[in-house]
């Protein structure tokens, strides 16, 4: 079993690494060690004395050796001295630790607060000689860029008590991160956890001056939080409210936003932030992709469906009278911040529909998702936002989100523009999009996908790709989660006409994604027999 620290804390002298680190360790019921204390115990003297007797290079060698060992044999919170990350050997060891899933936390204290604490603490050989404040500032100028590069978690602590800073750090340590590699595009991270939205300024960077904050009215409390974060970071924020759900994904809504961006002088260096469900993040991405041929954007999904589907992958678009997402662009975000706190405001039915896309990823690639859904079906179906945060269910949902995002990341990394592998993500979507259109988008996407998967399973069974047991498993699992498995809306002819407009269709031939044999093995079903297409449709009528 791999032993490694829960987190490694770096930062300037006086940043509070030891005090905050001890608070975090107590909150997480984990041990804490300070590298400087460990070094003094090993060498048998205080660090200032060691500096005077042997010099800084010798001290750095001892420090690097101890840190490298502790990164392999300690399982708590580990605070490093201010100069440790400046050593090449420590940088290499921390990079290996991060590659193994570790969290290196840069505790970003306010310089004035940190300098005051550094003077109070004493015993700082690096501040000896001349004006201590000037020396601290000189070291900060050199070290800050290195800290930012070495760390994979950045925690600003200005004006916070040690306990408040510790709680913030704990949230960020517990965060799950999925890195999305994009062939012929820019990579980005999907961050999943309580408080993930606090990364907004970090992801947007210093280049934008103006931010278009696009959101719907129902998520006002979350957009207020995003706005506060953005303004505190110094951005000029334009608040843009759009209609909720699919009614917000129209050319008229997009045109209104373009006009406003023009009137307010948005340039190519400015940015867009989308806060809300899948429709809001789709539209925000489309606006970002088309304004001045592309500006930076960040998605902050607030629903389970958006977190596992729409916010990741770079598919942006709007609906037309002829169908869903027929006009759009492939354009990747700078980052996706899936803040688990936003799920606490979800009604039960909105949460449940997101499980349709989660289950799809289980059938598509990760069978452990199906196992988790089976084991926790009753809890998931009884989701209550008021008691969600801090419950055992929160960890279950976080793992489901991470696993589902990893499935999507695998498929989009090598196929951004849906030329092959990525099409498998459309399992269940051929019928689902037809249902949504015929229901005038009153049916939610995840519910339609659930019915669409049952249809695809029935079709695959009729044509010998899977056995009847797997069809029944689709039905039993999805219904146990509270998802629909049948539909009595439009006629077969209406559905057939819409399926022919599906993006996977080729010419006048229908094309479906189906399971071949067992979950995890997908194939394209080209131009299936008309009688099978109709028979499968009849079987999903209740």
PDB file of C-alpha atoms in Angstrom, residues 135-324:
ATOM      1  CA  UNK A 135      15.102  40.836   2.774  1.00  0.00           C
ATOM      2  CA  UNK A 136      11.658  39.172   3.086  1.00  0.00           C
ATOM      3  CA  UNK A 137      10.329  41.084   0.072  1.00  0.00           C
ATOM      4  CA  UNK A 138      13.401  40.165  -1.956  1.00  0.00           C
ATOM      5  CA  UNK A 139      12.946  36.490  -1.126  1.00  0.00           C
ATOM      6  CA  UNK A 140       9.220  36.713  -1.916  1.00  0.00           C
ATOM      7  CA  UNK A 141       9.933  38.154  -5.372  1.00  0.00           C
ATOM      8  CA  UNK A 142      12.120  35.160  -6.177  1.00  0.00           C
ATOM      9  CA  UNK A 143      10.130  32.444  -4.428  1.00  0.00           C
ATOM     10  CA  UNK A 144       6.498  33.294  -5.246  1.00  0.00           C
ATOM     11  CA  UNK A 145       6.716  32.284  -8.951  1.00  0.00           C
ATOM     12  CA  UNK A 146       8.407  29.006  -7.953  1.00  0.00           C
ATOM     13  CA  UNK A 147       5.791  28.240  -5.285  1.00  0.00           C
ATOM     14  CA  UNK A 148       3.023  28.849  -7.802  1.00  0.00           C
ATOM     15  CA  UNK A 149       4.649  26.491 -10.283  1.00  0.00           C
ATOM     16  CA  UNK A 150       5.513  23.740  -7.789  1.00  0.00           C
ATOM     17  CA  UNK A 151       2.112  23.646  -6.034  1.00  0.00           C
ATOM     18  CA  UNK A 152      -1.045  22.134  -7.479  1.00  0.00           C
ATOM     19  CA  UNK A 153      -3.293  23.731  -4.821  1.00  0.00           C
ATOM     20  CA  UNK A 154      -3.264  27.478  -4.074  1.00  0.00           C
ATOM     21  CA  UNK A 155      -4.929  28.722  -0.867  1.00  0.00           C
ATOM     22  CA  UNK A 156      -5.134  32.509  -0.307  1.00  0.00           C
ATOM     23  CA  UNK A 157      -5.431  33.321   3.415  1.00  0.00           C
ATOM     24  CA  UNK A 158      -5.551  37.115   3.563  1.00  0.00           C
ATOM     25  CA  UNK A 159      -7.497  38.314   6.601  1.00  0.00           C
ATOM     26  CA  UNK A 160      -8.449  34.776   7.673  1.00  0.00           C
ATOM     27  CA  UNK A 161      -8.023  33.197  11.061  1.00  0.00           C
ATOM     28  CA  UNK A 162      -5.859  30.059  11.162  1.00  0.00           C
ATOM     29  CA  UNK A 163      -8.994  27.933  11.638  1.00  0.00           C
ATOM     30  CA  UNK A 164     -10.804  29.553   8.683  1.00  0.00           C
ATOM     31  CA  UNK A 165      -7.704  29.099   6.520  1.00  0.00           C
ATOM     32  CA  UNK A 166      -7.466  25.481   7.667  1.00  0.00           C
ATOM     33  CA  UNK A 167     -11.075  24.776   6.727  1.00  0.00           C
ATOM     34  CA  UNK A 168     -10.530  26.291   3.317  1.00  0.00           C
ATOM     35  CA  UNK A 169      -7.385  24.250   2.852  1.00  0.00           C
ATOM     36  CA  UNK A 170      -9.157  21.057   3.925  1.00  0.00           C
ATOM     37  CA  UNK A 171     -11.864  21.637   1.292  1.00  0.00           C
ATOM     38  CA  UNK A 172      -9.198  22.079  -1.365  1.00  0.00           C
ATOM     39  CA  UNK A 173      -7.175  19.081  -0.198  1.00  0.00           C
ATOM     40  CA  UNK A 174     -10.294  16.942  -0.453  1.00  0.00           C
ATOM     41  CA  UNK A 175     -10.939  18.226  -3.947  1.00  0.00           C
ATOM     42  CA  UNK A 176     -10.817  15.723  -6.793  1.00  0.00           C
ATOM     43  CA  UNK A 177      -9.111  16.834 -10.005  1.00  0.00           C
ATOM     44  CA  UNK A 178      -9.455  15.311 -13.462  1.00  0.00           C
ATOM     45  CA  UNK A 179      -6.957  16.548 -16.043  1.00  0.00           C
ATOM     46  CA  UNK A 180      -8.336  16.630 -19.568  1.00  0.00           C
ATOM     47  CA  UNK A 181      -5.681  16.236 -22.246  1.00  0.00           C
ATOM     48  CA  UNK A 182      -6.858  17.652 -25.544  1.00  0.00           C
ATOM     49  CA  UNK A 183      -5.213  16.576 -28.793  1.00  0.00           C
ATOM     50  CA  UNK A 184      -4.783  19.676 -30.966  1.00  0.00           C
ATOM     51  CA  UNK A 185      -6.172  21.868 -28.192  1.00  0.00           C
ATOM     52  CA  UNK A 186      -5.451  23.290 -24.737  1.00  0.00           C
ATOM     53  CA  UNK A 187      -5.520  20.966 -21.723  1.00  0.00           C
ATOM     54  CA  UNK A 188      -7.617  21.902 -18.689  1.00  0.00           C
ATOM     55  CA  UNK A 189      -8.637  20.608 -15.279  1.00  0.00           C
ATOM     56  CA  UNK A 190     -12.032  19.680 -13.855  1.00  0.00           C
ATOM     57  CA  UNK A 191     -12.007  20.381 -10.110  1.00  0.00           C
ATOM     58  CA  UNK A 192     -14.633  18.632  -7.983  1.00  0.00           C
ATOM     59  CA  UNK A 193     -15.187  19.519  -4.336  1.00  0.00           C
ATOM     60  CA  UNK A 194     -16.665  21.875  -1.784  1.00  0.00           C
ATOM     61  CA  UNK A 195     -15.453  25.403  -2.522  1.00  0.00           C
ATOM     62  CA  UNK A 196     -14.034  24.632  -5.971  1.00  0.00           C
ATOM     63  CA  UNK A 197     -15.441  27.912  -7.252  1.00  0.00           C
ATOM     64  CA  UNK A 198     -12.740  29.749  -5.307  1.00  0.00           C
ATOM     65  CA  UNK A 199     -10.328  28.758  -8.103  1.00  0.00           C
ATOM     66  CA  UNK A 200     -12.004  31.207 -10.512  1.00  0.00           C
ATOM     67  CA  UNK A 201      -9.320  33.881 -10.476  1.00  0.00           C
ATOM     68  CA  UNK A 202      -6.561  31.262 -10.625  1.00  0.00           C
ATOM     69  CA  UNK A 203      -8.076  29.680 -13.759  1.00  0.00           C
ATOM     70  CA  UNK A 204      -8.951  32.964 -15.485  1.00  0.00           C
ATOM     71  CA  UNK A 205      -5.491  34.426 -14.932  1.00  0.00           C
ATOM     72  CA  UNK A 206      -4.376  38.051 -14.967  1.00  0.00           C
ATOM     73  CA  UNK A 207      -4.994  38.816 -18.642  1.00  0.00           C
ATOM     74  CA  UNK A 208      -8.789  39.459 -18.637  1.00  0.00           C
ATOM     75  CA  UNK A 209     -10.080  42.775 -17.330  1.00  0.00           C
ATOM     76  CA  UNK A 210     -13.794  42.230 -17.967  1.00  0.00           C
ATOM     77  CA  UNK A 211     -15.773  39.087 -17.167  1.00  0.00           C
ATOM     78  CA  UNK A 212     -19.218  38.290 -18.591  1.00  0.00           C
ATOM     79  CA  UNK A 213     -20.940  36.302 -15.845  1.00  0.00           C
ATOM     80  CA  UNK A 214     -23.691  34.327 -17.609  1.00  0.00           C
ATOM     81  CA  UNK A 215     -26.214  32.579 -15.385  1.00  0.00           C
ATOM     82  CA  UNK A 216     -29.895  31.787 -14.860  1.00  0.00           C
ATOM     83  CA  UNK A 217     -32.162  33.236 -12.179  1.00  0.00           C
ATOM     84  CA  UNK A 218     -32.571  29.990 -10.165  1.00  0.00           C
ATOM     85  CA  UNK A 219     -28.821  29.893  -9.443  1.00  0.00           C
ATOM     86  CA  UNK A 220     -28.648  33.529  -8.279  1.00  0.00           C
ATOM     87  CA  UNK A 221     -27.087  32.592  -4.925  1.00  0.00           C
ATOM     88  CA  UNK A 222     -24.263  30.784  -6.713  1.00  0.00           C
ATOM     89  CA  UNK A 223     -23.735  33.549  -9.274  1.00  0.00           C
ATOM     90  CA  UNK A 224     -23.622  36.060  -6.379  1.00  0.00           C
ATOM     91  CA  UNK A 225     -20.811  33.996  -4.866  1.00  0.00           C
ATOM     92  CA  UNK A 226     -18.962  33.857  -8.197  1.00  0.00           C
ATOM     93  CA  UNK A 227     -19.385  37.607  -8.661  1.00  0.00           C
ATOM     94  CA  UNK A 228     -17.948  38.301  -5.199  1.00  0.00           C
ATOM     95  CA  UNK A 229     -14.919  36.103  -5.936  1.00  0.00           C
ATOM     96  CA  UNK A 230     -14.345  37.823  -9.280  1.00  0.00           C
ATOM     97  CA  UNK A 231     -14.673  41.354  -7.930  1.00  0.00           C
ATOM     98  CA  UNK A 232     -12.394  40.590  -4.993  1.00  0.00           C
ATOM     99  CA  UNK A 233      -9.808  39.454  -7.543  1.00  0.00           C
ATOM    100  CA  UNK A 234     -10.093  42.825  -9.328  1.00  0.00           C
ATOM    101  CA  UNK A 235     -12.142  41.897 -12.396  1.00  0.00           C
ATOM    102  CA  UNK A 236     -14.897  44.108 -13.791  1.00  0.00           C
ATOM    103  CA  UNK A 237     -18.007  41.916 -13.857  1.00  0.00           C
ATOM    104  CA  UNK A 238     -20.973  42.205 -16.236  1.00  0.00           C
ATOM    105  CA  UNK A 239     -23.933  40.285 -14.846  1.00  0.00           C
ATOM    106  CA  UNK A 240     -25.940  38.586 -17.629  1.00  0.00           C
ATOM    107  CA  UNK A 241     -29.105  36.674 -16.690  1.00  0.00           C
ATOM    108  CA  UNK A 242     -30.528  34.265 -19.272  1.00  0.00           C
ATOM    109  CA  UNK A 243     -33.776  32.220 -19.343  1.00  0.00           C
ATOM    110  CA  UNK A 244     -33.620  28.926 -17.485  1.00  0.00           C
ATOM    111  CA  UNK A 245     -33.081  25.524 -19.095  1.00  0.00           C
ATOM    112  CA  UNK A 246     -33.327  24.978 -22.869  1.00  0.00           C
ATOM    113  CA  UNK A 247     -35.239  28.229 -23.462  1.00  0.00           C
ATOM    114  CA  UNK A 248     -31.963  30.017 -22.782  1.00  0.00           C
ATOM    115  CA  UNK A 249     -30.174  28.186 -25.620  1.00  0.00           C
ATOM    116  CA  UNK A 250     -31.466  30.203 -28.578  1.00  0.00           C
ATOM    117  CA  UNK A 251     -29.975  32.478 -31.186  1.00  0.00           C
ATOM    118  CA  UNK A 252     -32.021  35.369 -29.799  1.00  0.00           C
ATOM    119  CA  UNK A 253     -30.502  34.973 -26.341  1.00  0.00           C
ATOM    120  CA  UNK A 254     -27.000  34.635 -27.794  1.00  0.00           C
ATOM    121  CA  UNK A 255     -27.530  37.698 -29.985  1.00  0.00           C
ATOM    122  CA  UNK A 256     -28.594  39.737 -26.971  1.00  0.00           C
ATOM    123  CA  UNK A 257     -25.380  38.789 -25.193  1.00  0.00           C
ATOM    124  CA  UNK A 258     -23.241  39.635 -28.244  1.00  0.00           C
ATOM    125  CA  UNK A 259     -24.864  43.067 -28.384  1.00  0.00           C
ATOM    126  CA  UNK A 260     -24.138  43.642 -24.738  1.00  0.00           C
ATOM    127  CA  UNK A 261     -20.508  42.537 -25.038  1.00  0.00           C
ATOM    128  CA  UNK A 262     -20.099  44.952 -27.918  1.00  0.00           C
ATOM    129  CA  UNK A 263     -21.737  47.832 -26.049  1.00  0.00           C
ATOM    130  CA  UNK A 264     -19.541  47.194 -22.985  1.00  0.00           C
ATOM    131  CA  UNK A 265     -16.297  46.996 -24.955  1.00  0.00           C
ATOM    132  CA  UNK A 266     -15.359  43.360 -24.419  1.00  0.00           C
ATOM    133  CA  UNK A 267     -12.111  42.517 -26.206  1.00  0.00           C
ATOM    134  CA  UNK A 268     -10.393  39.282 -27.168  1.00  0.00           C
ATOM    135  CA  UNK A 269      -8.433  39.323 -23.900  1.00  0.00           C
ATOM    136  CA  UNK A 270     -11.577  39.376 -21.746  1.00  0.00           C
ATOM    137  CA  UNK A 271     -13.450  36.265 -20.598  1.00  0.00           C
ATOM    138  CA  UNK A 272     -16.762  34.508 -19.969  1.00  0.00           C
ATOM    139  CA  UNK A 273     -17.868  32.554 -16.894  1.00  0.00           C
ATOM    140  CA  UNK A 274     -20.926  30.309 -17.095  1.00  0.00           C
ATOM    141  CA  UNK A 275     -22.769  29.459 -13.871  1.00  0.00           C
ATOM    142  CA  UNK A 276     -25.740  27.095 -13.919  1.00  0.00           C
ATOM    143  CA  UNK A 277     -27.024  23.863 -15.403  1.00  0.00           C
ATOM    144  CA  UNK A 278     -26.069  22.272 -18.698  1.00  0.00           C
ATOM    145  CA  UNK A 279     -28.043  24.698 -20.846  1.00  0.00           C
ATOM    146  CA  UNK A 280     -26.361  27.716 -19.239  1.00  0.00           C
ATOM    147  CA  UNK A 281     -22.853  26.300 -19.638  1.00  0.00           C
ATOM    148  CA  UNK A 282     -23.623  25.294 -23.258  1.00  0.00           C
ATOM    149  CA  UNK A 283     -24.685  28.847 -24.078  1.00  0.00           C
ATOM    150  CA  UNK A 284     -21.812  30.466 -22.182  1.00  0.00           C
ATOM    151  CA  UNK A 285     -19.346  28.302 -24.087  1.00  0.00           C
ATOM    152  CA  UNK A 286     -21.001  29.123 -27.402  1.00  0.00           C
ATOM    153  CA  UNK A 287     -20.822  32.851 -26.686  1.00  0.00           C
ATOM    154  CA  UNK A 288     -17.157  32.496 -25.684  1.00  0.00           C
ATOM    155  CA  UNK A 289     -16.375  30.484 -28.828  1.00  0.00           C
ATOM    156  CA  UNK A 290     -17.984  33.009 -31.151  1.00  0.00           C
ATOM    157  CA  UNK A 291     -17.145  36.370 -29.573  1.00  0.00           C
ATOM    158  CA  UNK A 292     -14.133  37.766 -31.464  1.00  0.00           C
ATOM    159  CA  UNK A 293     -13.532  34.204 -32.720  1.00  0.00           C
ATOM    160  CA  UNK A 294     -12.885  32.906 -29.249  1.00  0.00           C
ATOM    161  CA  UNK A 295     -12.250  34.210 -25.731  1.00  0.00           C
ATOM    162  CA  UNK A 296     -11.294  32.424 -22.532  1.00  0.00           C
ATOM    163  CA  UNK A 297     -14.129  30.862 -20.530  1.00  0.00           C
ATOM    164  CA  UNK A 298     -14.688  28.890 -17.353  1.00  0.00           C
ATOM    165  CA  UNK A 299     -17.651  26.674 -16.520  1.00  0.00           C
ATOM    166  CA  UNK A 300     -19.110  26.542 -12.999  1.00  0.00           C
ATOM    167  CA  UNK A 301     -21.778  23.819 -13.251  1.00  0.00           C
ATOM    168  CA  UNK A 302     -24.403  23.823 -10.489  1.00  0.00           C
ATOM    169  CA  UNK A 303     -26.329  20.634 -11.292  1.00  0.00           C
ATOM    170  CA  UNK A 304     -25.220  17.007 -11.289  1.00  0.00           C
ATOM    171  CA  UNK A 305     -26.041  16.745 -14.993  1.00  0.00           C
ATOM    172  CA  UNK A 306     -23.905  19.752 -15.867  1.00  0.00           C
ATOM    173  CA  UNK A 307     -21.008  18.522 -13.738  1.00  0.00           C
ATOM    174  CA  UNK A 308     -20.856  15.112 -15.398  1.00  0.00           C
ATOM    175  CA  UNK A 309     -21.799  16.105 -18.939  1.00  0.00           C
ATOM    176  CA  UNK A 310     -22.352  19.545 -20.419  1.00  0.00           C
ATOM    177  CA  UNK A 311     -19.585  21.480 -18.664  1.00  0.00           C
ATOM    178  CA  UNK A 312     -16.781  19.148 -19.791  1.00  0.00           C
ATOM    179  CA  UNK A 313     -15.691  18.229 -23.286  1.00  0.00           C
ATOM    180  CA  UNK A 314     -15.847  21.507 -25.163  1.00  0.00           C
ATOM    181  CA  UNK A 315     -19.158  20.976 -26.957  1.00  0.00           C
ATOM    182  CA  UNK A 316     -20.991  24.277 -27.011  1.00  0.00           C
ATOM    183  CA  UNK A 317     -24.192  25.126 -28.820  1.00  0.00           C
ATOM    184  CA  UNK A 318     -27.717  26.402 -29.137  1.00  0.00           C
ATOM    185  CA  UNK A 319     -30.997  24.858 -30.233  1.00  0.00           C
ATOM    186  CA  UNK A 320     -32.966  25.655 -33.378  1.00  0.00           C
ATOM    187  CA  UNK A 321     -36.592  24.946 -34.297  1.00  0.00           C
ATOM    188  CA  UNK A 322     -35.308  21.906 -36.212  1.00  0.00           C
ATOM    189  CA  UNK A 323     -33.509  20.240 -33.317  1.00  0.00           C
ATOM    190  CA  UNK A 324     -31.217  20.328 -30.310  1.00  0.00           C
TER     191      UNK A 324
END
